[in-house]
PDB file of C-alpha atoms in Angstrom:
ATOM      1  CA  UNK A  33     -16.547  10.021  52.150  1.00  0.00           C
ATOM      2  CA  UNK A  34     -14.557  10.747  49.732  1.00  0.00           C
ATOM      3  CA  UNK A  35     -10.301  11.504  49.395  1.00  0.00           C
ATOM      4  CA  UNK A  36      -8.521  12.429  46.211  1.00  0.00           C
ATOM      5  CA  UNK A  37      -5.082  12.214  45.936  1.00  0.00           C
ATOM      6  CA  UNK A  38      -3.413  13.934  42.837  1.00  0.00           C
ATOM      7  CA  UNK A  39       0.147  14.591  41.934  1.00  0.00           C
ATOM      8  CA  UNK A  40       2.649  14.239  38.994  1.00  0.00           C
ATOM      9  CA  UNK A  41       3.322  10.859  36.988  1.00  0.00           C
ATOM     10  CA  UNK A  42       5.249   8.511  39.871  1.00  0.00           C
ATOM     11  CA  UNK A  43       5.132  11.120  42.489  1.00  0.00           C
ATOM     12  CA  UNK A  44       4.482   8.195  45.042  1.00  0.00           C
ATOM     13  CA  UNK A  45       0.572   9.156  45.024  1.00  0.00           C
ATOM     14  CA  UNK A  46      -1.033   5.578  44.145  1.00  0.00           C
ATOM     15  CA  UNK A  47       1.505   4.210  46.713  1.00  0.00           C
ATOM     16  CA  UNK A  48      -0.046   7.304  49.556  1.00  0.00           C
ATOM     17  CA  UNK A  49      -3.273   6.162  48.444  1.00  0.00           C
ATOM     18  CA  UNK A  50      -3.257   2.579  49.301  1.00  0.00           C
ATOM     19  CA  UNK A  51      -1.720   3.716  52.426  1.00  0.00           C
ATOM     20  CA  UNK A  52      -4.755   5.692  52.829  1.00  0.00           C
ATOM     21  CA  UNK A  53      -7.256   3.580  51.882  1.00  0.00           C
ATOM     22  CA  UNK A  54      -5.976   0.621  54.533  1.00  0.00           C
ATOM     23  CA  UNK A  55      -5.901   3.355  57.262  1.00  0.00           C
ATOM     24  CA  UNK A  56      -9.852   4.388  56.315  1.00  0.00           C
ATOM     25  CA  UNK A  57     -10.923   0.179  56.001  1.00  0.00           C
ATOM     26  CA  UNK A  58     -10.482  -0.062  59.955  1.00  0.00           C
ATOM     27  CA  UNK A  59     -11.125  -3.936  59.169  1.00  0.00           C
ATOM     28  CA  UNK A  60     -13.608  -3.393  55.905  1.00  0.00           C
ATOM     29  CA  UNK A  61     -12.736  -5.079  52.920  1.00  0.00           C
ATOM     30  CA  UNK A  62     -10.524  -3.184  50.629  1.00  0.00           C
ATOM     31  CA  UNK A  63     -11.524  -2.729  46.509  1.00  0.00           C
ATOM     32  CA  UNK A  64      -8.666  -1.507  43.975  1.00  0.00           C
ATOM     33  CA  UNK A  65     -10.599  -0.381  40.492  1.00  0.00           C
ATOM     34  CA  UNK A  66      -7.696  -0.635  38.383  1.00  0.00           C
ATOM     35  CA  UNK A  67      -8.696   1.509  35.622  1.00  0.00           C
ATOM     36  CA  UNK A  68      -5.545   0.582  33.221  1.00  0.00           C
ATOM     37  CA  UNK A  69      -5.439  -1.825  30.460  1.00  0.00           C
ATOM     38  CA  UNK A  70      -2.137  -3.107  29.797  1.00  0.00           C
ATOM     39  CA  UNK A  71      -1.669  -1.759  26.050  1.00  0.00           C
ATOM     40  CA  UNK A  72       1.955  -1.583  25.959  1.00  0.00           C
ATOM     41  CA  UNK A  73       5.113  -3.114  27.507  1.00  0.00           C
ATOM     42  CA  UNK A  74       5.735  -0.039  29.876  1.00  0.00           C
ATOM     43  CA  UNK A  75       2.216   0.003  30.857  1.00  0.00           C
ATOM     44  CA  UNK A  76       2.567  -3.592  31.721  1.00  0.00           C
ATOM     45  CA  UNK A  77       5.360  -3.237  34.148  1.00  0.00           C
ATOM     46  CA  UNK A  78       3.550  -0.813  35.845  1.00  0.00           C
ATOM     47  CA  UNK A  79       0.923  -2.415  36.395  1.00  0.00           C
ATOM     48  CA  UNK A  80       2.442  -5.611  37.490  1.00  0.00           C
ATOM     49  CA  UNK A  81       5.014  -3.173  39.959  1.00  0.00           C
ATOM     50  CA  UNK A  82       1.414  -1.919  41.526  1.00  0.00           C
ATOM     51  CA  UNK A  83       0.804  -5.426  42.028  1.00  0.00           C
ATOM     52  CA  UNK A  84       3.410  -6.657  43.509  1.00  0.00           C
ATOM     53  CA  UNK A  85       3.488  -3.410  45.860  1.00  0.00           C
ATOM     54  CA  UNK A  86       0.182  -4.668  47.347  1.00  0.00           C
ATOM     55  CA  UNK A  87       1.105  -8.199  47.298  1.00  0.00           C
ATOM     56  CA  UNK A  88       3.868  -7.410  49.698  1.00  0.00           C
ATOM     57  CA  UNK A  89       1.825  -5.186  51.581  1.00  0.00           C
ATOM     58  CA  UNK A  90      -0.153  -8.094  53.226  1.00  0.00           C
ATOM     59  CA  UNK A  91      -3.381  -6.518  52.701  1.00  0.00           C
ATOM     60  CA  UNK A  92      -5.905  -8.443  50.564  1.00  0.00           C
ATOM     61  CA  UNK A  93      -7.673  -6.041  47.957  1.00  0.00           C
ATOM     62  CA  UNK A  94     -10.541  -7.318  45.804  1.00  0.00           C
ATOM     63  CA  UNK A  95      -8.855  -6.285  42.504  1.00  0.00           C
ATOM     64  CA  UNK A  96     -11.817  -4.954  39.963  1.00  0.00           C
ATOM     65  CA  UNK A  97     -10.191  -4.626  35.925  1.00  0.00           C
ATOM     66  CA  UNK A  98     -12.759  -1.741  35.342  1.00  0.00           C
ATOM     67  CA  UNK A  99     -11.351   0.372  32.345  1.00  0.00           C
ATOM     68  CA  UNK A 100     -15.382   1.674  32.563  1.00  0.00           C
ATOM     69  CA  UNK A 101     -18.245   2.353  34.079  1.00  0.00           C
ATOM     70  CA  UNK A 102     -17.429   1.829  37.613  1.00  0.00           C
ATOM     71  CA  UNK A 103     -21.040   2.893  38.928  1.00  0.00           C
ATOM     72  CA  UNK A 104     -22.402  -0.743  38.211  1.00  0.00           C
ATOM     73  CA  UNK A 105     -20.025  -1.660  40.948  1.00  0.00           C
ATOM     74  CA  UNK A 106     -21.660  -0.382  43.940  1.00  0.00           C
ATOM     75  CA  UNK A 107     -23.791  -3.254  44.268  1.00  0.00           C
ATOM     76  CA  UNK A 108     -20.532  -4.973  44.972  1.00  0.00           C
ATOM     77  CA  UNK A 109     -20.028  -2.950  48.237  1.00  0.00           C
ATOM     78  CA  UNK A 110     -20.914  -2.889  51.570  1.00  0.00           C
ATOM     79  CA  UNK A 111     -21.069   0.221  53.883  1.00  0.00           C
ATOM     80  CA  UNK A 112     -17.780  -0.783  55.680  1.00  0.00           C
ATOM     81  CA  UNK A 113     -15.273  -1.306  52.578  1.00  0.00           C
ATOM     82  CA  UNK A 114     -13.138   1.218  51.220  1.00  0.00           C
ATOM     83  CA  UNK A 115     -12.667   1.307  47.050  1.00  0.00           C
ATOM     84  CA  UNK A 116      -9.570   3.092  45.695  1.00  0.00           C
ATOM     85  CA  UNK A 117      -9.848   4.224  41.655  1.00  0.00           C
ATOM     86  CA  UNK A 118      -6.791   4.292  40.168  1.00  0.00           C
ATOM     87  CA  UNK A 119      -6.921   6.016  38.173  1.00  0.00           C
ATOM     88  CA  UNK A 120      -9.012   8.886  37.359  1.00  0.00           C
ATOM     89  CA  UNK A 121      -6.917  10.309  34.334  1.00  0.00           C
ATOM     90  CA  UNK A 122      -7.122   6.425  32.732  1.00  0.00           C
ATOM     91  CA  UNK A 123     -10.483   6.391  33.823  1.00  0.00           C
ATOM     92  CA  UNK A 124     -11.712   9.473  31.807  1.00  0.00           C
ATOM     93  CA  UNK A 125      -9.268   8.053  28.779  1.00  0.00           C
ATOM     94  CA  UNK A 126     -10.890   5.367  28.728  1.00  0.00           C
ATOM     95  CA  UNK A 127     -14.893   6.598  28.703  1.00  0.00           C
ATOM     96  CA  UNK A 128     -13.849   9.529  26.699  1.00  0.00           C
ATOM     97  CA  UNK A 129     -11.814   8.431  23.742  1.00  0.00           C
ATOM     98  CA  UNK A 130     -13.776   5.074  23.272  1.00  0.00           C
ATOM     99  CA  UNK A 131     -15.741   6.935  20.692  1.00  0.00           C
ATOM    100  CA  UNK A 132     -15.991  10.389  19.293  1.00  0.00           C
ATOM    101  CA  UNK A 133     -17.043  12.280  22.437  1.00  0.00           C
ATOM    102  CA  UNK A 134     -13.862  13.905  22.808  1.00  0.00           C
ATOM    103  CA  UNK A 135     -14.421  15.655  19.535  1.00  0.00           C
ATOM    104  CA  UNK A 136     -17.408  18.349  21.598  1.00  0.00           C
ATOM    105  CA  UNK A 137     -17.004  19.874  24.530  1.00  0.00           C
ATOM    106  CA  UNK A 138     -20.825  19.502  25.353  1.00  0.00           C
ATOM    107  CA  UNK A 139     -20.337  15.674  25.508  1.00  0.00           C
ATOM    108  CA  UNK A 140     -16.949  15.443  27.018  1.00  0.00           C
ATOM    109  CA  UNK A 141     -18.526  17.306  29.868  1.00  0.00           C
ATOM    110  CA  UNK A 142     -21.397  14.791  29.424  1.00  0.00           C
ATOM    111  CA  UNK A 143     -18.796  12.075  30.367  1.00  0.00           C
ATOM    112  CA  UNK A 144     -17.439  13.907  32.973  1.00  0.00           C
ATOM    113  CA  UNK A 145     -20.659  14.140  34.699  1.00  0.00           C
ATOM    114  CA  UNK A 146     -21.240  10.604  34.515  1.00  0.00           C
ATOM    115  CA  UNK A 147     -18.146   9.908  35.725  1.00  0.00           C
ATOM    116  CA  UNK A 148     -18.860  12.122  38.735  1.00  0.00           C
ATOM    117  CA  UNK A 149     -22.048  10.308  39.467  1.00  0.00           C
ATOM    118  CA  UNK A 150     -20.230   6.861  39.365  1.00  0.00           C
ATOM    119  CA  UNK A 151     -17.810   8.171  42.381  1.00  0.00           C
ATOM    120  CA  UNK A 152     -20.911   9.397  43.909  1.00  0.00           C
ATOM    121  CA  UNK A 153     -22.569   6.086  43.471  1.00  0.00           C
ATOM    122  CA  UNK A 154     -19.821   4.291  45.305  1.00  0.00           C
ATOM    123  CA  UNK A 155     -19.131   6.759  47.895  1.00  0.00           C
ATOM    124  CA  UNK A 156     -22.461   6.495  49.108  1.00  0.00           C
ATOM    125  CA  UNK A 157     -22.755   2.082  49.640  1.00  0.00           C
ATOM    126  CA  UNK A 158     -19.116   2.465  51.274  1.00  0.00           C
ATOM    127  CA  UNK A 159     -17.293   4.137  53.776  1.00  0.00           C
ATOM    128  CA  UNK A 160     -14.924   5.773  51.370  1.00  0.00           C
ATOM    129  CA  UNK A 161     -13.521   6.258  48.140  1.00  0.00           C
ATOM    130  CA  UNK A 162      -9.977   7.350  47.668  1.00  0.00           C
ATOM    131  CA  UNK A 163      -9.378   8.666  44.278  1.00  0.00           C
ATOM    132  CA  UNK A 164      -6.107   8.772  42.630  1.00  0.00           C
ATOM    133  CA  UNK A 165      -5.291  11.453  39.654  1.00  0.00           C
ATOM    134  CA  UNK A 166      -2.299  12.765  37.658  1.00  0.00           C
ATOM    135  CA  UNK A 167      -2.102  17.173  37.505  1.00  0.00           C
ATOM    136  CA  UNK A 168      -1.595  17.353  33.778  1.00  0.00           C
ATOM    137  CA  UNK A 169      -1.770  21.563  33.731  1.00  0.00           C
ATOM    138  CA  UNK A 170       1.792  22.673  34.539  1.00  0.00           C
ATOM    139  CA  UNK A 171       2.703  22.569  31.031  1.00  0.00           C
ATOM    140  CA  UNK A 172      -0.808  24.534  29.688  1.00  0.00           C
ATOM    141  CA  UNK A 173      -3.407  23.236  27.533  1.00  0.00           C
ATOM    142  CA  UNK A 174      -2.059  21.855  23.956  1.00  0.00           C
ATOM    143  CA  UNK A 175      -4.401  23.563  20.988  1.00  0.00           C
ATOM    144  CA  UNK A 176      -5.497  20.322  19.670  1.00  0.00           C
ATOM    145  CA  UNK A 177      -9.234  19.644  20.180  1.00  0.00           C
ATOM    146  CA  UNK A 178      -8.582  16.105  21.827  1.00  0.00           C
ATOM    147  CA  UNK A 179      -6.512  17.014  24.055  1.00  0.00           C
ATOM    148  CA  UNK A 180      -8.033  20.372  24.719  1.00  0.00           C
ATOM    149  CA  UNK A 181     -11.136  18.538  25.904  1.00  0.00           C
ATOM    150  CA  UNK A 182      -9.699  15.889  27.699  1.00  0.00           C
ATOM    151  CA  UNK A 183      -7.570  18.693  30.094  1.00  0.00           C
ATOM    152  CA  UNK A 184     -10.447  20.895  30.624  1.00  0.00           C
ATOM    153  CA  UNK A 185     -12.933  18.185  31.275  1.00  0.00           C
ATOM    154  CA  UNK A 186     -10.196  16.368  33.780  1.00  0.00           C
ATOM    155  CA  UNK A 187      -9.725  20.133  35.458  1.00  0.00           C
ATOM    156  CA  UNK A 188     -13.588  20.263  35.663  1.00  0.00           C
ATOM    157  CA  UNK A 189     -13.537  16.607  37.265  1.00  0.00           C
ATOM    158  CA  UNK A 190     -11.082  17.711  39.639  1.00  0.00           C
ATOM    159  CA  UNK A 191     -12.355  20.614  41.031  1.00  0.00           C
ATOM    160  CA  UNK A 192     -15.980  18.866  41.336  1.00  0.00           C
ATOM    161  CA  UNK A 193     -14.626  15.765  43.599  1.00  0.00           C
ATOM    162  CA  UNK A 194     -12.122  17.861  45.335  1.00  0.00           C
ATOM    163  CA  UNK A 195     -15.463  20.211  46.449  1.00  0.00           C
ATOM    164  CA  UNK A 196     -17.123  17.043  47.411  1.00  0.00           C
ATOM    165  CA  UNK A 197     -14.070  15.603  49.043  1.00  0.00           C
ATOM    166  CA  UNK A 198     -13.571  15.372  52.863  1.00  0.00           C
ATOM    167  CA  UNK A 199      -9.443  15.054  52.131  1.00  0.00           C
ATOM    168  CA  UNK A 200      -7.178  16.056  49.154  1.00  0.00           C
ATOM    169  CA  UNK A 201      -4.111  15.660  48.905  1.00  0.00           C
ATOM    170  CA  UNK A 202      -0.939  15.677  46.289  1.00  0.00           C
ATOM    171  CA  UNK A 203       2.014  14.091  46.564  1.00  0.00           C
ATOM    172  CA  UNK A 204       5.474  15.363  45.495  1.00  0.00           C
ATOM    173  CA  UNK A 205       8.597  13.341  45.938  1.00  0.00           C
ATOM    174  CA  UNK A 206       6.563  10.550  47.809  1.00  0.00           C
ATOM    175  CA  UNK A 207       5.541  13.421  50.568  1.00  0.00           C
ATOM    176  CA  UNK A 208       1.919  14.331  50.993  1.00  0.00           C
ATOM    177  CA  UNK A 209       0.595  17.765  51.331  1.00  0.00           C
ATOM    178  CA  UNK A 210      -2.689  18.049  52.439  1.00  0.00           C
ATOM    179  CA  UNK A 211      -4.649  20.588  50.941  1.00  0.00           C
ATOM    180  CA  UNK A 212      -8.165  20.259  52.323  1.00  0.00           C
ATOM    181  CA  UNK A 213      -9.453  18.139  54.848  1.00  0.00           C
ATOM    182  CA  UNK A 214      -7.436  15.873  57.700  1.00  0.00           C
ATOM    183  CA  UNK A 215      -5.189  13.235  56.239  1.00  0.00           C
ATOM    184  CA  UNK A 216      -6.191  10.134  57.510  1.00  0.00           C
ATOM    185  CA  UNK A 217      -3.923   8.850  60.221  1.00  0.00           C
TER     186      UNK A 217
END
């Protein structure tokens, strides 16, 4: 199974997600893929206010640093855990901007697919993966080729998991509106 969660940067949705993803483990163990490396000071306090947030939930969560390919990681699981991504928009970053791929559209898409096929991978050894992403479109698509690929492929990846996905949600304001699927409760 799989649930995305998407919203706008600290709308509350990696907070909704881990909410979600302890809901779904029904006494599984529980995998975080942090896809963020912390590269800066701000970046850095996020990450350590994430982990503190799940510290003082009381839930333990295997923590996995995975910046990248996040297929090799389904040997890792069994069919009762639940992995959360977090998050998707890092994640493609991250595979995409390593090299030069961002510079065609043919292999940005190439990425993309992979990417897909790593959720895939992992959705199919456990019972679910939640999937947290930012919505980067309200603003339009800047000219520059970079970024130009990077939005389009990230719309692509979107649409693809949110097809495949039993739930989707996005959160605004901390609130969750479910747009496919049941929330789980």
């Amino acid at each position: 199974m799989i649930v995305f969660v998407s919203g706008a940067v600290r709308s509350g949705k990696s907070e909704a997600a881990e909410a979600c993803a302890r809901r779904l483990a029904d006494g599984g163990r529980l995998h975080y893929f942090a896809t963020a490396r912390a590269a800066d000071a701000e970046m850095a306090a996020r990450i350590r206010r994430h982990q503190e947030r799940r510290t003082a939930s009381g839930t333990h969560w295997t923590v996995w640093e995975a910046p990248a390919r996040l297929g090799r990681f389904a040997l890792s699981l069994h069919p009762s855990d639940v992995a959360l991504i977090d998050c998707l928009t890092v994640w493609l970053a991250n595979e995409l901007f390593s090299g030069n791929s961002w510079r065609t559209e043919e292999a940005s898409f190439a990425i993309a697919r992979r990417l897909l096929d790593d959720v895939r991978s992992l959705a199919d050894v456990c019972r679910a993966v939640v999937i947290v992403s930012n919505e980067l479109f309200s603003g339009g698509v800047p000219a520059d080729p970079g970024t130009f690929h990077y939005m389009k492929t990230l719309g692509w990846l979107h649409q693809q998991l949110v097809a495949e996905a039993a739930a989707a949600a996005v959160v605004e304001c901390g609130l969750v509106r479910v747009k496919k699927g049941r929330w789980p409760q």
